[in-house]
PDB file of C-alpha atoms in Angstrom:
ATOM      1  CA  MET A 234      -0.265  -9.975 -33.285  1.00 61.00           C
ATOM      2  CA  HIS A 235       2.590  -7.577 -32.631  1.00 73.00           C
ATOM      3  CA  LEU A 236       1.751  -7.581 -28.913  1.00 84.00           C
ATOM      4  CA  LEU A 237       1.899 -11.373 -28.823  1.00 89.00           C
ATOM      5  CA  ASN A 238       5.284 -11.243 -30.525  1.00 88.00           C
ATOM      6  CA  SER A 239       6.442  -8.661 -27.982  1.00 87.00           C
ATOM      7  CA  LEU A 240       5.277 -10.975 -25.188  1.00 92.00           C
ATOM      8  CA  ALA A 241       7.152 -13.900 -26.721  1.00 91.00           C
ATOM      9  CA  ILE A 242      10.348 -11.827 -27.020  1.00 89.00           C
ATOM     10  CA  ALA A 243      10.092 -10.674 -23.397  1.00 91.00           C
ATOM     11  CA  ILE A 244       9.576 -14.202 -22.067  1.00 93.00           C
ATOM     12  CA  SER A 245      12.335 -15.740 -24.194  1.00 92.00           C
ATOM     13  CA  MET A 246      14.756 -12.913 -23.429  1.00 90.00           C
ATOM     14  CA  TYR A 247      14.275 -12.741 -19.680  1.00 93.00           C
ATOM     15  CA  SER A 248      13.498 -16.330 -18.753  1.00 94.00           C
ATOM     16  CA  ARG A 249      14.028 -19.973 -19.630  1.00 93.00           C
ATOM     17  CA  ILE A 250      10.290 -20.435 -20.105  1.00 91.00           C
ATOM     18  CA  PRO A 251       9.576 -21.871 -23.579  1.00 90.00           C
ATOM     19  CA  ALA A 252       8.033 -19.265 -25.902  1.00 88.00           C
ATOM     20  CA  PRO A 253       7.287 -19.115 -29.630  1.00 86.00           C
ATOM     21  CA  ALA A 254      10.054 -17.655 -31.784  1.00 82.00           C
ATOM     22  CA  ALA A 255       9.439 -14.035 -32.773  1.00 80.00           C
ATOM     23  CA  ASP A 256      11.287 -11.677 -35.086  1.00 78.00           C
ATOM     24  CA  TRP A 257      13.063  -8.783 -33.388  1.00 72.00           C
ATOM     25  CA  SER A 258      11.524  -6.329 -35.831  1.00 73.00           C
ATOM     26  CA  GLU A 259      10.926  -2.660 -35.103  1.00 71.00           C
ATOM     27  CA  LYS A 260       7.183  -3.197 -34.567  1.00 76.00           C
ATOM     28  CA  ASN A 261       7.697  -6.164 -32.265  1.00 74.00           C
ATOM     29  CA  MET A 262      10.311  -4.352 -30.160  1.00 78.00           C
ATOM     30  CA  LYS A 263       8.107  -1.346 -29.392  1.00 80.00           C
ATOM     31  CA  TYR A 264       6.276  -2.935 -26.485  1.00 85.00           C
ATOM     32  CA  VAL A 265       8.598  -5.700 -25.277  1.00 87.00           C
ATOM     33  CA  MET A 266       9.265  -3.984 -21.952  1.00 89.00           C
ATOM     34  CA  CYS A 267       5.519  -3.817 -21.254  1.00 92.00           C
ATOM     35  CA  PHE A 268       5.603  -7.584 -20.794  1.00 94.00           C
ATOM     36  CA  PHE A 269       8.748  -7.734 -18.677  1.00 95.00           C
ATOM     37  CA  PRO A 270       6.693  -7.947 -15.435  1.00 97.00           C
ATOM     38  CA  VAL A 271       4.848 -10.975 -16.846  1.00 97.00           C
ATOM     39  CA  VAL A 272       8.009 -12.996 -16.192  1.00 97.00           C
ATOM     40  CA  GLY A 273       7.838 -11.780 -12.600  1.00 97.00           C
ATOM     41  CA  VAL A 274       4.199 -12.816 -12.276  1.00 98.00           C
ATOM     42  CA  ILE A 275       5.010 -16.324 -13.490  1.00 97.00           C
ATOM     43  CA  THR A 276       8.028 -16.540 -11.184  1.00 97.00           C
ATOM     44  CA  GLY A 277       6.160 -15.267  -8.143  1.00 97.00           C
ATOM     45  CA  VAL A 278       3.080 -17.442  -8.603  1.00 97.00           C
ATOM     46  CA  LEU A 279       5.069 -20.628  -9.212  1.00 97.00           C
ATOM     47  CA  GLN A 280       7.511 -19.962  -6.386  1.00 98.00           C
ATOM     48  CA  SER A 281       4.822 -19.167  -3.830  1.00 97.00           C
ATOM     49  CA  GLY A 282       2.879 -22.255  -4.933  1.00 97.00           C
ATOM     50  CA  ILE A 283       5.910 -24.468  -4.480  1.00 97.00           C
ATOM     51  CA  GLY A 284       6.645 -22.842  -1.127  1.00 97.00           C
ATOM     52  CA  TYR A 285       3.078 -23.398   0.037  1.00 97.00           C
ATOM     53  CA  VAL A 286       3.249 -27.097  -0.868  1.00 97.00           C
ATOM     54  CA  LEU A 287       6.611 -27.536   0.869  1.00 97.00           C
ATOM     55  CA  LEU A 288       5.434 -25.885   4.089  1.00 95.00           C
ATOM     56  CA  LYS A 289       1.904 -27.275   4.165  1.00 94.00           C
ATOM     57  CA  TYR A 290       2.187 -30.804   2.842  1.00 95.00           C
ATOM     58  CA  THR A 291       5.775 -31.991   3.327  1.00 94.00           C
ATOM     59  CA  SER A 292       8.109 -32.513   6.251  1.00 93.00           C
ATOM     60  CA  PHE A 293      11.198 -30.982   4.649  1.00 94.00           C
ATOM     61  CA  GLY A 294      13.255 -28.786   6.946  1.00 91.00           C
ATOM     62  CA  GLY A 295      13.708 -25.045   6.813  1.00 93.00           C
ATOM     63  CA  LEU A 296      17.056 -25.232   5.033  1.00 95.00           C
ATOM     64  CA  PHE A 297      15.626 -27.271   2.167  1.00 97.00           C
ATOM     65  CA  PHE A 298      12.691 -24.861   1.859  1.00 97.00           C
ATOM     66  CA  ALA A 299      15.056 -21.875   1.862  1.00 98.00           C
ATOM     67  CA  ALA A 300      17.306 -23.443  -0.786  1.00 98.00           C
ATOM     68  CA  VAL A 301      14.358 -24.148  -3.097  1.00 98.00           C
ATOM     69  CA  MET A 302      12.964 -20.634  -2.689  1.00 98.00           C
ATOM     70  CA  THR A 303      16.390 -19.086  -3.303  1.00 98.00           C
ATOM     71  CA  LEU A 304      17.239 -21.135  -6.377  1.00 97.00           C
ATOM     72  CA  PHE A 305      13.849 -21.292  -8.086  1.00 97.00           C
ATOM     73  CA  PRO A 306      13.947 -17.732  -9.512  1.00 97.00           C
ATOM     74  CA  VAL A 307      17.429 -18.437 -10.881  1.00 97.00           C
ATOM     75  CA  LEU A 308      16.119 -21.527 -12.653  1.00 96.00           C
ATOM     76  CA  VAL A 309      13.286 -19.509 -14.198  1.00 96.00           C
ATOM     77  CA  THR A 310      15.451 -16.601 -15.384  1.00 95.00           C
ATOM     78  CA  GLY A 311      18.623 -18.511 -16.154  1.00 95.00           C
ATOM     79  CA  GLY A 312      20.542 -16.038 -13.986  1.00 95.00           C
ATOM     80  CA  ILE A 313      20.440 -13.203 -16.525  1.00 94.00           C
ATOM     81  CA  HIS A 314      19.897 -10.545 -13.846  1.00 96.00           C
ATOM     82  CA  LEU A 315      22.429 -12.099 -11.476  1.00 96.00           C
ATOM     83  CA  ASP A 316      24.987 -11.732 -14.251  1.00 95.00           C
ATOM     84  CA  GLY A 317      24.307  -8.002 -14.292  1.00 94.00           C
ATOM     85  CA  TYR A 318      24.493  -7.886 -10.511  1.00 97.00           C
ATOM     86  CA  ALA A 319      27.882  -9.634 -10.505  1.00 96.00           C
ATOM     87  CA  ASP A 320      29.324  -7.392 -13.227  1.00 95.00           C
ATOM     88  CA  THR A 321      28.099  -4.274 -11.445  1.00 96.00           C
ATOM     89  CA  VAL A 322      29.577  -5.330  -8.104  1.00 96.00           C
ATOM     90  CA  ASP A 323      32.886  -5.895  -9.889  1.00 95.00           C
ATOM     91  CA  ALA A 324      32.738  -2.484 -11.555  1.00 95.00           C
ATOM     92  CA  ILE A 325      31.800  -0.570  -8.401  1.00 94.00           C
ATOM     93  CA  SER A 326      34.493  -2.356  -6.388  1.00 92.00           C
ATOM     94  CA  SER A 327      37.206  -1.387  -8.873  1.00 87.00           C
ATOM     95  CA  TYR A 328      37.184   2.251  -7.698  1.00 80.00           C
ATOM     96  CA  GLY A 329      38.211   3.193 -11.231  1.00 80.00           C
ATOM     97  CA  ASP A 330      36.893   6.084 -13.283  1.00 88.00           C
ATOM     98  CA  ARG A 331      33.709   5.972 -15.354  1.00 89.00           C
ATOM     99  CA  GLU A 332      35.380   4.490 -18.428  1.00 91.00           C
ATOM    100  CA  LYS A 333      37.094   1.827 -16.347  1.00 92.00           C
ATOM    101  CA  ARG A 334      33.785   0.819 -14.747  1.00 93.00           C
ATOM    102  CA  LEU A 335      32.032   0.610 -18.116  1.00 90.00           C
ATOM    103  CA  GLN A 336      34.895  -1.476 -19.454  1.00 91.00           C
ATOM    104  CA  ILE A 337      34.543  -3.910 -16.550  1.00 92.00           C
ATOM    105  CA  LEU A 338      30.823  -4.255 -17.291  1.00 90.00           C
ATOM    106  CA  LYS A 339      31.699  -5.442 -20.796  1.00 87.00           C
ATOM    107  CA  ASP A 340      34.453  -7.803 -19.642  1.00 86.00           C
ATOM    108  CA  PRO A 341      33.268 -11.428 -19.978  1.00 84.00           C
ATOM    109  CA  HIS A 342      35.596 -12.565 -17.185  1.00 87.00           C
ATOM    110  CA  THR A 343      34.332 -12.830 -13.622  1.00 86.00           C
ATOM    111  CA  GLY A 344      36.311 -10.899 -11.032  1.00 90.00           C
ATOM    112  CA  ALA A 345      36.919 -11.717  -7.392  1.00 92.00           C
ATOM    113  CA  PHE A 346      34.489  -9.081  -6.143  1.00 94.00           C
ATOM    114  CA  ALA A 347      31.747 -10.484  -8.370  1.00 95.00           C
ATOM    115  CA  VAL A 348      32.192 -13.920  -6.800  1.00 96.00           C
ATOM    116  CA  ILE A 349      32.223 -12.427  -3.309  1.00 96.00           C
ATOM    117  CA  GLY A 350      29.135 -10.377  -4.107  1.00 96.00           C
ATOM    118  CA  LEU A 351      27.228 -13.408  -5.376  1.00 97.00           C
ATOM    119  CA  CYS A 352      28.184 -15.442  -2.303  1.00 97.00           C
ATOM    120  CA  VAL A 353      27.007 -12.672   0.014  1.00 97.00           C
ATOM    121  CA  TYR A 354      23.771 -12.313  -1.963  1.00 98.00           C
ATOM    122  CA  PHE A 355      22.899 -16.011  -1.880  1.00 98.00           C
ATOM    123  CA  VAL A 356      23.795 -16.383   1.809  1.00 98.00           C
ATOM    124  CA  ALA A 357      21.629 -13.362   2.679  1.00 98.00           C
ATOM    125  CA  GLU A 358      18.673 -14.637   0.651  1.00 98.00           C
ATOM    126  CA  LEU A 359      19.054 -18.172   2.011  1.00 97.00           C
ATOM    127  CA  ALA A 360      19.104 -16.838   5.580  1.00 97.00           C
ATOM    128  CA  LEU A 361      15.993 -14.738   4.989  1.00 97.00           C
ATOM    129  CA  TRP A 362      14.023 -17.575   3.398  1.00 97.00           C
ATOM    130  CA  SER A 363      15.008 -19.912   6.239  1.00 96.00           C
ATOM    131  CA  GLU A 364      13.104 -17.594   8.613  1.00 94.00           C
ATOM    132  CA  ALA A 365      10.048 -17.218   6.368  1.00 94.00           C
ATOM    133  CA  ASP A 366       6.669 -18.795   7.006  1.00 90.00           C
ATOM    134  CA  ILE A 367       3.567 -19.502   4.964  1.00 93.00           C
ATOM    135  CA  THR A 368       1.806 -16.233   5.834  1.00 91.00           C
ATOM    136  CA  ILE A 369       4.183 -14.078   3.780  1.00 92.00           C
ATOM    137  CA  LEU A 370       4.060 -16.108   0.544  1.00 95.00           C
ATOM    138  CA  PRO A 371       1.313 -14.006  -1.085  1.00 94.00           C
ATOM    139  CA  LEU A 372       3.426 -10.903  -0.461  1.00 94.00           C
ATOM    140  CA  THR A 373       6.631 -12.465  -1.762  1.00 95.00           C
ATOM    141  CA  ALA A 374       4.851 -13.413  -4.983  1.00 97.00           C
ATOM    142  CA  CYS A 375       4.422  -9.698  -5.678  1.00 97.00           C
ATOM    143  CA  ILE A 376       8.068  -8.707  -5.376  1.00 97.00           C
ATOM    144  CA  TYR A 377       9.068 -10.230  -8.714  1.00 98.00           C
ATOM    145  CA  PRO A 378       6.675  -8.320 -10.998  1.00 98.00           C
ATOM    146  CA  PHE A 379       7.191  -5.196  -8.863  1.00 98.00           C
ATOM    147  CA  SER A 380      10.974  -5.255  -9.236  1.00 98.00           C
ATOM    148  CA  ARG A 381      10.652  -5.838 -12.989  1.00 97.00           C
ATOM    149  CA  SER A 382       8.186  -2.980 -13.328  1.00 98.00           C
ATOM    150  CA  LEU A 383      10.626  -0.578 -11.697  1.00 97.00           C
ATOM    151  CA  SER A 384      13.585  -1.986 -13.638  1.00 96.00           C
ATOM    152  CA  GLY A 385      11.643  -1.565 -16.882  1.00 94.00           C
ATOM    153  CA  ILE A 386      10.775   2.017 -15.966  1.00 95.00           C
ATOM    154  CA  SER A 387      14.475   2.740 -15.578  1.00 93.00           C
ATOM    155  CA  VAL A 388      15.249   1.222 -18.978  1.00 90.00           C
ATOM    156  CA  VAL A 389      12.855   3.561 -20.795  1.00 88.00           C
ATOM    157  CA  SER A 390      13.426   6.589 -18.541  1.00 89.00           C
ATOM    158  CA  PHE A 391      17.065   6.807 -17.436  1.00 89.00           C
ATOM    159  CA  GLN A 392      19.843   8.089 -19.627  1.00 87.00           C
ATOM    160  CA  ALA A 393      21.856   5.293 -21.223  1.00 83.00           C
ATOM    161  CA  ALA A 394      25.511   5.138 -20.177  1.00 81.00           C
ATOM    162  CA  LYS A 395      26.537   3.856 -23.626  1.00 73.00           C
ATOM    163  CA  ASN A 396      25.438   4.384 -27.202  1.00 69.00           C
ATOM    164  CA  SER A 397      25.376   0.639 -27.813  1.00 59.00           C
ATOM    165  CA  GLY A 398      24.374  -2.527 -25.984  1.00 56.00           C
ATOM    166  CA  LEU A 399      21.204  -4.456 -25.293  1.00 60.00           C
ATOM    167  CA  LEU A 400      19.638  -1.750 -23.129  1.00 61.00           C
ATOM    168  CA  ARG A 401      20.161   0.849 -25.859  1.00 58.00           C
ATOM    169  CA  THR A 402      18.566  -1.550 -28.335  1.00 61.00           C
ATOM    170  CA  PHE A 403      15.456  -1.757 -26.172  1.00 59.00           C
ATOM    171  CA  GLN A 404      15.457   2.015 -25.624  1.00 55.00           C
ATOM    172  CA  ASP A 405      15.715   2.787 -29.321  1.00 58.00           C
ATOM    173  CA  GLY A 406      13.104   0.210 -30.270  1.00 53.00           C
ATOM    174  CA  ALA A 407      10.574   0.997 -27.549  1.00 57.00           C
ATOM    175  CA  HIS A 408       7.673   3.419 -27.732  1.00 68.00           C
ATOM    176  CA  ARG A 409       8.977   5.039 -24.557  1.00 76.00           C
ATOM    177  CA  THR A 410       5.969   7.088 -23.470  1.00 83.00           C
ATOM    178  CA  LYS A 411       3.421   4.288 -23.822  1.00 87.00           C
ATOM    179  CA  VAL A 412       5.766   1.684 -22.342  1.00 89.00           C
ATOM    180  CA  ARG A 413       6.526   3.941 -19.377  1.00 91.00           C
ATOM    181  CA  VAL A 414       2.812   4.429 -18.681  1.00 93.00           C
ATOM    182  CA  VAL A 415       2.147   0.671 -18.859  1.00 95.00           C
ATOM    183  CA  LEU A 416       5.046  -0.078 -16.510  1.00 96.00           C
ATOM    184  CA  ILE A 417       3.893   2.576 -14.040  1.00 97.00           C
ATOM    185  CA  ILE A 418       0.462   0.926 -14.072  1.00 97.00           C
ATOM    186  CA  TRP A 419       2.162  -2.433 -13.450  1.00 98.00           C
ATOM    187  CA  ALA A 420       4.083  -0.929 -10.504  1.00 98.00           C
ATOM    188  CA  CYS A 421       0.928   0.613  -9.043  1.00 97.00           C
ATOM    189  CA  ILE A 422      -0.963  -2.676  -9.349  1.00 97.00           C
ATOM    190  CA  CYS A 423       1.854  -4.581  -7.616  1.00 97.00           C
ATOM    191  CA  ALA A 424       2.176  -1.994  -4.842  1.00 97.00           C
ATOM    192  CA  GLY A 425      -1.601  -1.820  -4.410  1.00 96.00           C
ATOM    193  CA  THR A 426      -1.874  -5.601  -4.248  1.00 96.00           C
ATOM    194  CA  MET A 427       0.779  -5.750  -1.542  1.00 95.00           C
ATOM    195  CA  LEU A 428      -0.955  -3.049   0.475  1.00 93.00           C
ATOM    196  CA  CYS A 429      -4.313  -4.822   0.142  1.00 93.00           C
ATOM    197  CA  LEU A 430      -2.796  -8.131   1.212  1.00 90.00           C
ATOM    198  CA  GLY A 431      -1.312  -6.420   4.229  1.00 87.00           C
ATOM    199  CA  ALA A 432      -4.582  -4.733   5.145  1.00 85.00           C
ATOM    200  CA  ARG A 433      -6.390  -8.094   5.109  1.00 83.00           C
ATOM    201  CA  GLN A 434      -4.061  -9.499   7.771  1.00 78.00           C
ATOM    202  CA  SER A 435      -3.603  -6.942  10.541  1.00 72.00           C
ATOM    203  CA  GLY A 436      -2.522  -3.405  11.272  1.00 68.00           C
ATOM    204  CA  ALA A 437       1.086  -4.453  11.809  1.00 71.00           C
ATOM    205  CA  PHE A 438       1.090  -6.438   8.578  1.00 80.00           C
ATOM    206  CA  ALA A 439      -0.409  -3.510   6.660  1.00 85.00           C
ATOM    207  CA  ALA A 440       2.323  -1.217   7.963  1.00 87.00           C
ATOM    208  CA  GLY A 441       4.882  -3.839   7.040  1.00 86.00           C
ATOM    209  CA  ALA A 442       3.520  -4.091   3.493  1.00 90.00           C
ATOM    210  CA  ALA A 443       3.825  -0.324   3.168  1.00 93.00           C
ATOM    211  CA  ALA A 444       7.418  -0.601   4.387  1.00 94.00           C
ATOM    212  CA  VAL A 445       8.117  -3.208   1.695  1.00 95.00           C
ATOM    213  CA  VAL A 446       6.865  -0.843  -1.013  1.00 96.00           C
ATOM    214  CA  ALA A 447       8.908   1.995   0.481  1.00 97.00           C
ATOM    215  CA  ALA A 448      12.033  -0.195   0.494  1.00 97.00           C
ATOM    216  CA  ALA A 449      11.615  -0.870  -3.229  1.00 97.00           C
ATOM    217  CA  PHE A 450      11.373   2.835  -4.020  1.00 97.00           C
ATOM    218  CA  LEU A 451      14.363   3.657  -1.804  1.00 98.00           C
ATOM    219  CA  VAL A 452      16.477   1.136  -3.726  1.00 98.00           C
ATOM    220  CA  PHE A 453      15.170   2.675  -6.967  1.00 98.00           C
ATOM    221  CA  VAL A 454      16.344   6.137  -5.853  1.00 97.00           C
ATOM    222  CA  TYR A 455      19.732   4.707  -4.858  1.00 97.00           C
ATOM    223  CA  TYR A 456      20.001   2.977  -8.248  1.00 97.00           C
ATOM    224  CA  TYR A 457      19.238   6.209 -10.120  1.00 97.00           C
ATOM    225  CA  ARG A 458      21.790   8.261  -8.187  1.00 97.00           C
ATOM    226  CA  MET A 459      24.474   5.564  -8.227  1.00 96.00           C
ATOM    227  CA  SER A 460      24.153   4.818 -11.948  1.00 95.00           C
ATOM    228  CA  LYS A 461      24.258   8.497 -12.851  1.00 94.00           C
ATOM    229  CA  LYS A 462      27.226   9.276 -10.597  1.00 94.00           C
ATOM    230  CA  LYS A 463      29.401   6.229 -11.199  1.00 94.00           C
ATOM    231  CA  PHE A 464      28.485   5.271 -14.784  1.00 94.00           C
ATOM    232  CA  GLY A 465      26.950   8.355 -16.365  1.00 92.00           C
ATOM    233  CA  GLY A 466      23.664   6.511 -16.881  1.00 91.00           C
ATOM    234  CA  THR A 467      22.255   3.032 -16.812  1.00 91.00           C
ATOM    235  CA  THR A 468      23.036  -0.170 -18.712  1.00 91.00           C
ATOM    236  CA  GLY A 469      21.487  -3.613 -18.952  1.00 88.00           C
ATOM    237  CA  ASP A 470      23.857  -4.858 -16.255  1.00 93.00           C
ATOM    238  CA  LEU A 471      22.899  -2.016 -13.925  1.00 95.00           C
ATOM    239  CA  ALA A 472      19.211  -2.695 -14.500  1.00 95.00           C
ATOM    240  CA  GLY A 473      19.830  -6.328 -13.516  1.00 96.00           C
ATOM    241  CA  TYR A 474      21.789  -5.201 -10.457  1.00 97.00           C
ATOM    242  CA  PHE A 475      18.893  -3.022  -9.352  1.00 97.00           C
ATOM    243  CA  LEU A 476      16.379  -5.829  -9.872  1.00 98.00           C
ATOM    244  CA  GLN A 477      18.325  -8.207  -7.631  1.00 98.00           C
ATOM    245  CA  MET A 478      18.972  -5.586  -4.954  1.00 98.00           C
ATOM    246  CA  CYS A 479      15.331  -4.527  -4.999  1.00 98.00           C
ATOM    247  CA  GLU A 480      14.088  -8.085  -4.520  1.00 98.00           C
ATOM    248  CA  LEU A 481      16.536  -8.718  -1.683  1.00 98.00           C
ATOM    249  CA  ALA A 482      15.592  -5.457   0.062  1.00 98.00           C
ATOM    250  CA  MET A 483      11.864  -6.261  -0.146  1.00 97.00           C
ATOM    251  CA  LEU A 484      12.431  -9.780   1.156  1.00 97.00           C
ATOM    252  CA  ALA A 485      14.522  -8.358   4.020  1.00 97.00           C
ATOM    253  CA  VAL A 486      11.489  -6.331   5.081  1.00 95.00           C
ATOM    254  CA  ILE A 487       8.808  -8.971   4.416  1.00 93.00           C
ATOM    255  CA  VAL A 488      10.391 -11.663   6.594  1.00 93.00           C
ATOM    256  CA  PRO A 489      10.530  -9.591   9.796  1.00 89.00           C
ATOM    257  CA  VAL A 490       6.958  -8.457   9.085  1.00 81.00           C
ATOM    258  CA  GLY A 491       5.892 -12.112   9.045  1.00 74.00           C
ATOM    259  CA  LYS A 492       7.472 -12.545  12.468  1.00 73.00           C
ATOM    260  CA  LEU A 493       5.415  -9.697  13.927  1.00 67.00           C
ATOM    261  CA  ILE A 494       1.970 -11.075  13.142  1.00 63.00           C
TER     262      ILE A 494
END
């Protein structure tokens, strides 16, 4: 029962998908992060299904397809991770000290660099999706649970930059060792699935799938070093920033791979 409540909390917290109300009790919070990738599975499956229908059974143009594929994850999540991305871009662009950056993360106002960062992000993703074809959809479905697995690992593994906040709440409430193991298993399953999908296509596609996995881990390393150096640890906003950057980096590798086969 507690696991079902943890699942409901994860879905309601990280998406707009309707879920039963659950009490944020100590027992229910222990394993919430274990179910974070479930939101990614739902997002990836639905998005790839919609993309398949658009490309296979409709005559809509590439721009319409790209717009749907870009916006659909935002509709599912409500933009919670994009909010963290925008705040982090603002903080990094301030060139202030650690305290100044952390203060910007808490500021509810949106700065100019956040707006610029969001525009650049959406244009980049729109451009990538406009060049995508139906062959890469199974791979793209995997990037959403994979990015959430790695983001969740950071939440229960990295040092917190602050002694308060939503991330610290999840850290304090989580059974860190068990949650970390579950999330590592999630990450391995996602990476293994991508490698298997690549191997079923061709040698070039298999190498490309491996490159996609490598790109995700490279962004993870960057995220760890950047958060530690510039913020003294991670926060919920930084975890959201990583998630968005990770997904964009994987998509930037997947699309060229699709062009090679």
